[in-house]
mmCIF file of C-alpha atoms in Angstrom:
data_model
loop_
_atom_site.group_PDB
_atom_site.id
_atom_site.type_symbol
_atom_site.label_atom_id
_atom_site.label_comp_id
_atom_site.label_asym_id
_atom_site.label_seq_id
_atom_site.Cartn_x
_atom_site.Cartn_y
_atom_site.Cartn_z
ATOM 1 C CA MET G 646 0.484 -0.102 -0.467
ATOM 2 C CA THR G 647 2.897 2.264 0.632
ATOM 3 C CA LEU G 648 4.782 1.245 -1.834
ATOM 4 C CA ASN G 649 1.689 1.793 -4.760
ATOM 5 C CA PHE G 650 1.368 5.660 -3.137
ATOM 6 C CA LYS G 651 4.128 6.658 -3.318
ATOM 7 C CA ILE G 652 5.499 5.791 -6.460
ATOM 8 C CA ILE G 653 1.498 7.119 -7.211
ATOM 9 C CA LEU G 654 1.644 10.478 -5.882
ATOM 10 C CA PRO G 655 5.177 11.210 -7.801
ATOM 11 C CA CYS G 656 2.924 10.644 -10.667
ATOM 12 C CA ALA G 657 -0.063 12.589 -9.831
ATOM 13 C CA ILE G 658 2.427 15.580 -9.228
ATOM 14 C CA PHE G 659 4.292 14.661 -12.489
ATOM 15 C CA ILE G 660 0.866 15.335 -14.791
ATOM 16 C CA ILE G 661 -0.331 18.358 -12.920
ATOM 17 C CA PHE G 662 2.760 20.022 -13.976
ATOM 18 C CA THR G 663 2.885 19.665 -17.340
ATOM 19 C CA ALA G 664 -1.015 20.147 -17.708
ATOM 20 C CA CYS G 665 -0.440 23.304 -15.976
ATOM 21 C CA ASN G 666 2.490 25.221 -18.102
ATOM 22 C CA THR G 667 0.845 23.268 -21.149
ATOM 23 C CA LYS G 668 0.161 26.317 -23.307
ATOM 24 C CA HIS G 669 -3.186 26.100 -25.611
ATOM 25 C CA SER G 670 -2.370 27.460 -28.717
ATOM 26 C CA ARG G 671 -5.031 28.996 -31.105
ATOM 27 C CA GLU G 672 -4.470 29.674 -34.864
ATOM 28 C CA ILE G 673 -6.540 32.552 -35.540
ATOM 29 C CA ASP G 674 -8.739 31.580 -39.563
ATOM 30 C CA THR G 675 -7.425 33.945 -42.025
ATOM 31 C CA GLN G 676 -9.278 32.746 -45.337
ATOM 32 C CA ASN G 677 -12.745 34.354 -43.670
ATOM 33 C CA ALA G 678 -11.488 37.947 -42.915
ATOM 34 C CA ILE G 679 -13.867 40.912 -42.346
ATOM 35 C CA ASP G 680 -12.950 43.105 -45.390
ATOM 36 C CA THR G 681 -12.754 46.892 -44.252
ATOM 37 C CA ILE G 682 -13.996 49.730 -46.148
ATOM 38 C CA VAL G 683 -12.493 52.825 -45.194
ATOM 39 C CA PHE G 684 -15.142 55.732 -46.197
ATOM 40 C CA ASN G 685 -13.538 58.707 -47.100
ATOM 41 C CA ASN G 686 -15.785 61.970 -45.216
ATOM 42 C CA LYS G 687 -15.090 65.105 -47.573
ATOM 43 C CA SER G 688 -17.148 67.564 -47.091
ATOM 44 C CA VAL G 689 -19.531 68.514 -49.593
ATOM 45 C CA ARG G 690 -19.207 72.656 -50.330
ATOM 46 C CA ALA G 691 -22.811 74.049 -52.082
ATOM 47 C CA ASP G 692 -20.171 76.247 -54.402
ATOM 48 C CA SER G 693 -18.913 72.371 -55.163
ATOM 49 C CA LEU G 694 -22.442 71.683 -56.780
ATOM 50 C CA PRO G 695 -23.391 71.653 -60.696
ATOM 51 C CA ILE G 696 -25.445 74.145 -59.714
ATOM 52 C CA SER G 697 -25.114 77.977 -61.809
ATOM 53 C CA ASN G 698 -26.950 80.062 -59.280
ATOM 54 C CA TYR G 699 -28.440 79.186 -55.626
ATOM 55 C CA THR G 700 -29.444 81.888 -53.119
ATOM 56 C CA PHE G 701 -29.895 80.910 -49.067
ATOM 57 C CA LEU G 702 -32.904 82.594 -47.858
ATOM 58 C CA PRO G 703 -33.581 82.520 -44.044
ATOM 59 C CA LEU G 704 -37.428 81.797 -43.067
ATOM 60 C CA GLN G 705 -38.856 84.256 -40.707
ATOM 61 C CA THR G 706 -38.607 82.749 -37.078
ATOM 62 C CA THR G 707 -42.096 82.301 -34.954
ATOM 63 C CA GLU G 708 -44.030 80.544 -32.397
ATOM 64 C CA GLU G 709 -45.829 79.368 -35.288
ATOM 65 C CA SER G 710 -43.749 78.343 -38.255
ATOM 66 C CA LEU G 711 -41.396 76.054 -36.383
ATOM 67 C CA PHE G 712 -41.054 72.305 -38.438
ATOM 68 C CA ALA G 713 -39.450 69.917 -37.287
ATOM 69 C CA ILE G 714 -39.027 68.011 -40.895
ATOM 70 C CA ILE G 715 -39.230 69.355 -44.745
ATOM 71 C CA SER G 716 -41.219 66.529 -45.695
ATOM 72 C CA LYS G 717 -42.073 68.165 -49.278
ATOM 73 C CA LEU G 718 -42.039 71.303 -50.454
ATOM 74 C CA ILE G 719 -43.224 73.285 -53.408
ATOM 75 C CA HIS G 720 -42.528 77.127 -55.116
ATOM 76 C CA LYS G 721 -45.199 78.740 -56.850
ATOM 77 C CA ASN G 722 -47.611 81.538 -56.545
ATOM 78 C CA GLY G 723 -44.548 83.475 -54.843
ATOM 79 C CA LYS G 724 -45.124 80.979 -51.906
ATOM 80 C CA PHE G 725 -42.894 78.314 -50.655
ATOM 81 C CA TYR G 726 -45.171 75.301 -49.457
ATOM 82 C CA ILE G 727 -42.892 73.187 -46.436
ATOM 83 C CA LEU G 728 -44.648 70.154 -45.351
ATOM 84 C CA ASP G 729 -43.771 68.637 -42.432
ATOM 85 C CA ALA G 730 -45.564 65.421 -42.802
ATOM 86 C CA HIS G 731 -43.991 63.975 -39.069
ATOM 87 C CA VAL G 732 -43.790 65.985 -36.327
ATOM 88 C CA THR G 733 -46.229 69.464 -36.271
ATOM 89 C CA SER G 734 -48.246 67.927 -39.446
ATOM 90 C CA ALA G 735 -48.518 70.910 -40.538
ATOM 91 C CA LEU G 736 -47.978 72.596 -43.754
ATOM 92 C CA PHE G 737 -45.954 76.097 -43.966
ATOM 93 C CA ILE G 738 -46.979 78.646 -46.402
ATOM 94 C CA PHE G 739 -44.102 81.834 -46.027
ATOM 95 C CA SER G 740 -43.378 84.366 -48.616
ATOM 96 C CA ASP G 741 -40.450 85.009 -51.599
ATOM 97 C CA LYS G 742 -38.361 87.099 -48.799
ATOM 98 C CA GLY G 743 -39.228 83.941 -46.657
ATOM 99 C CA GLU G 744 -41.589 86.043 -43.876
ATOM 100 C CA PHE G 745 -44.464 83.364 -42.568
ATOM 101 C CA LEU G 746 -47.698 84.011 -43.962
ATOM 102 C CA TYR G 747 -49.691 80.450 -42.540
ATOM 103 C CA LYS G 748 -49.656 77.806 -41.633
ATOM 104 C CA ILE G 749 -52.987 75.172 -42.069
ATOM 105 C CA ASP G 750 -52.800 73.094 -38.944
ATOM 106 C CA ASN G 751 -56.327 71.740 -38.571
ATOM 107 C CA LYS G 752 -56.047 68.311 -36.788
ATOM 108 C CA GLY G 753 -59.766 66.771 -36.112
ATOM 109 C CA ARG G 754 -62.160 64.291 -36.750
ATOM 110 C CA GLY G 755 -65.704 67.445 -38.477
ATOM 111 C CA PHE G 756 -64.757 69.335 -41.732
ATOM 112 C CA GLY G 757 -61.582 70.299 -43.033
ATOM 113 C CA GLN G 758 -59.597 68.831 -40.413
ATOM 114 C CA TYR G 759 -57.626 65.912 -41.167
ATOM 115 C CA ILE G 760 -55.902 62.863 -38.624
ATOM 116 C CA THR G 761 -52.850 62.171 -40.903
ATOM 117 C CA LEU G 762 -51.491 64.878 -43.387
ATOM 118 C CA ASN G 763 -49.939 63.058 -45.681
ATOM 119 C CA ASP G 764 -49.359 65.005 -49.191
ATOM 120 C CA PHE G 765 -50.090 67.527 -50.558
ATOM 121 C CA ASP G 766 -50.480 70.238 -53.962
ATOM 122 C CA VAL G 767 -50.945 73.625 -55.135
ATOM 123 C CA ASP G 768 -53.367 75.025 -57.965
ATOM 124 C CA GLU G 769 -52.917 77.361 -60.818
ATOM 125 C CA GLN G 770 -55.514 79.797 -59.085
ATOM 126 C CA GLY G 771 -53.291 78.640 -55.042
ATOM 127 C CA ASN G 772 -55.728 76.802 -53.558
ATOM 128 C CA VAL G 773 -53.886 74.005 -51.945
ATOM 129 C CA TYR G 774 -54.633 70.733 -51.278
ATOM 130 C CA ILE G 775 -53.909 68.179 -48.205
ATOM 131 C CA SER G 776 -53.807 64.519 -48.339
ATOM 132 C CA ASP G 777 -55.706 62.447 -45.534
ATOM 133 C CA MET G 778 -54.793 58.839 -46.324
ATOM 134 C CA GLN G 779 -56.074 57.252 -43.200
ATOM 135 C CA SER G 780 -59.514 59.295 -43.699
ATOM 136 C CA ARG G 781 -59.283 58.808 -47.714
ATOM 137 C CA LYS G 782 -60.313 62.263 -48.571
ATOM 138 C CA ILE G 783 -58.741 64.862 -49.941
ATOM 139 C CA ILE G 784 -59.282 68.651 -48.796
ATOM 140 C CA LYS G 785 -59.376 71.771 -50.751
ATOM 141 C CA PHE G 786 -57.828 74.919 -48.264
ATOM 142 C CA SER G 787 -58.214 78.519 -49.837
ATOM 143 C CA ASN G 788 -55.755 81.226 -48.358
ATOM 144 C CA GLY G 789 -55.979 78.554 -45.013
ATOM 145 C CA VAL G 790 -59.639 78.706 -44.023
ATOM 146 C CA PRO G 791 -61.467 75.179 -45.757
ATOM 147 C CA GLN G 792 -63.240 75.114 -49.260
ATOM 148 C CA ASN G 793 -64.466 71.493 -49.944
ATOM 149 C CA GLU G 794 -63.655 67.581 -49.822
ATOM 150 C CA ILE G 795 -62.795 65.725 -52.029
ATOM 151 C CA GLN G 796 -64.094 62.042 -50.435
ATOM 152 C CA LEU G 797 -61.799 58.669 -51.915
ATOM 153 C CA PRO G 798 -63.058 55.329 -52.515
ATOM 154 C CA VAL G 799 -59.734 53.651 -52.231
ATOM 155 C CA PRO G 800 -56.964 54.196 -49.500
ATOM 156 C CA PHE G 801 -54.168 56.352 -51.529
ATOM 157 C CA LEU G 802 -50.411 56.747 -50.971
ATOM 158 C CA GLU G 803 -49.853 60.050 -53.005
ATOM 159 C CA PHE G 804 -51.685 62.682 -55.302
ATOM 160 C CA ALA G 805 -50.951 65.853 -57.945
ATOM 161 C CA ILE G 806 -53.433 67.559 -59.589
ATOM 162 C CA ASN G 807 -54.168 67.151 -63.459
ATOM 163 C CA LYS G 808 -52.743 70.062 -64.787
ATOM 164 C CA ASN G 809 -53.023 68.885 -68.200
ATOM 165 C CA VAL G 810 -56.315 68.408 -68.176
ATOM 166 C CA SER G 811 -58.537 70.072 -66.202
ATOM 167 C CA GLU G 812 -58.205 70.899 -62.208
ATOM 168 C CA ASP G 813 -61.274 68.781 -61.513
ATOM 169 C CA LEU G 814 -59.481 65.592 -61.570
ATOM 170 C CA VAL G 815 -56.858 64.156 -59.278
ATOM 171 C CA LEU G 816 -54.385 61.878 -59.417
ATOM 172 C CA PHE G 817 -53.177 59.928 -56.893
ATOM 173 C CA LYS G 818 -51.619 56.133 -55.951
ATOM 174 C CA THR G 819 -53.700 53.292 -54.364
ATOM 175 C CA PHE G 820 -52.252 50.163 -52.270
ATOM 176 C CA GLY G 821 -51.556 47.312 -54.655
ATOM 177 C CA ASN G 822 -53.275 44.742 -52.392
ATOM 178 C CA LYS G 823 -55.930 41.914 -53.604
ATOM 179 C CA ASP G 824 -58.906 44.285 -53.181
ATOM 180 C CA VAL G 825 -57.381 46.904 -55.293
ATOM 181 C CA ASP G 826 -54.838 46.460 -58.762
ATOM 182 C CA TYR G 827 -53.873 49.885 -60.016
ATOM 183 C CA ILE G 828 -51.611 51.785 -59.014
ATOM 184 C CA LEU G 829 -52.503 55.281 -60.655
ATOM 185 C CA SER G 830 -55.945 56.937 -61.100
ATOM 186 C CA THR G 831 -57.777 59.660 -62.234
ATOM 187 C CA TYR G 832 -59.999 60.590 -60.670
ATOM 188 C CA ASP G 833 -63.428 63.180 -61.507
ATOM 189 C CA GLN G 834 -64.058 65.670 -58.492
ATOM 190 C CA GLN G 835 -67.586 66.128 -60.132
ATOM 191 C CA GLU G 836 -68.572 62.983 -60.903
ATOM 192 C CA SER G 837 -67.348 61.875 -57.676
ATOM 193 C CA LYS G 838 -65.754 58.352 -59.086
ATOM 194 C CA ASN G 839 -62.528 57.287 -61.176
ATOM 195 C CA ILE G 840 -62.695 57.705 -64.975
ATOM 196 C CA LYS G 841 -59.576 56.125 -65.929
ATOM 197 C CA ASN G 842 -57.005 53.610 -64.027
ATOM 198 C CA THR G 843 -53.945 52.055 -64.936
ATOM 199 C CA LYS G 844 -53.551 48.836 -63.753
ATOM 200 C CA SER G 845 -50.901 46.543 -62.410
ATOM 201 C CA GLY G 846 -50.461 43.285 -60.108
ATOM 202 C CA PRO G 847 -49.902 43.585 -55.896
ATOM 203 C CA LEU G 848 -47.172 45.497 -54.365
ATOM 204 C CA ILE G 849 -44.719 43.408 -52.460
#
């Protein structure tokens, strides 16, 4: 018993010592190394853009004229129309000189009011049309005052006043799904119906 213990003990100590001093090396796989792309963070100066002429126009700042994001901008009839669809959900109108004129901010469910303000357009007479996709309607404004509403039969994304035919016609882009397979329609305000549809398969 004593002899066996004397033999086993040195062997055990040798194994432990060897295990503690063995270095485990791990090879790095260089075959699947990740390529790194270095970008040149170079700022673009306004005077380097391919534009023949430009002007910086400061807009008048008041409590009523503050907006966060320019979702869409139209310059027409001597005015700037700026849509902030995501934060204030309002349309801001400025003069050519940057003077704040008024804004359309009619949230609600009554006449001339909207739940969401998604898009807008301006006709040749300066009337403003705004769209409420959730209510499926377009509201016509004159100098910020609602005149009438156009109720549309299907949900839509964007629209435009059809200036080539008649300003009584509105173009709007619809959702593509199993029920609605057209993506562009012409709507007659006077007859309250679609008069032309551009067919397409369902959008993904």
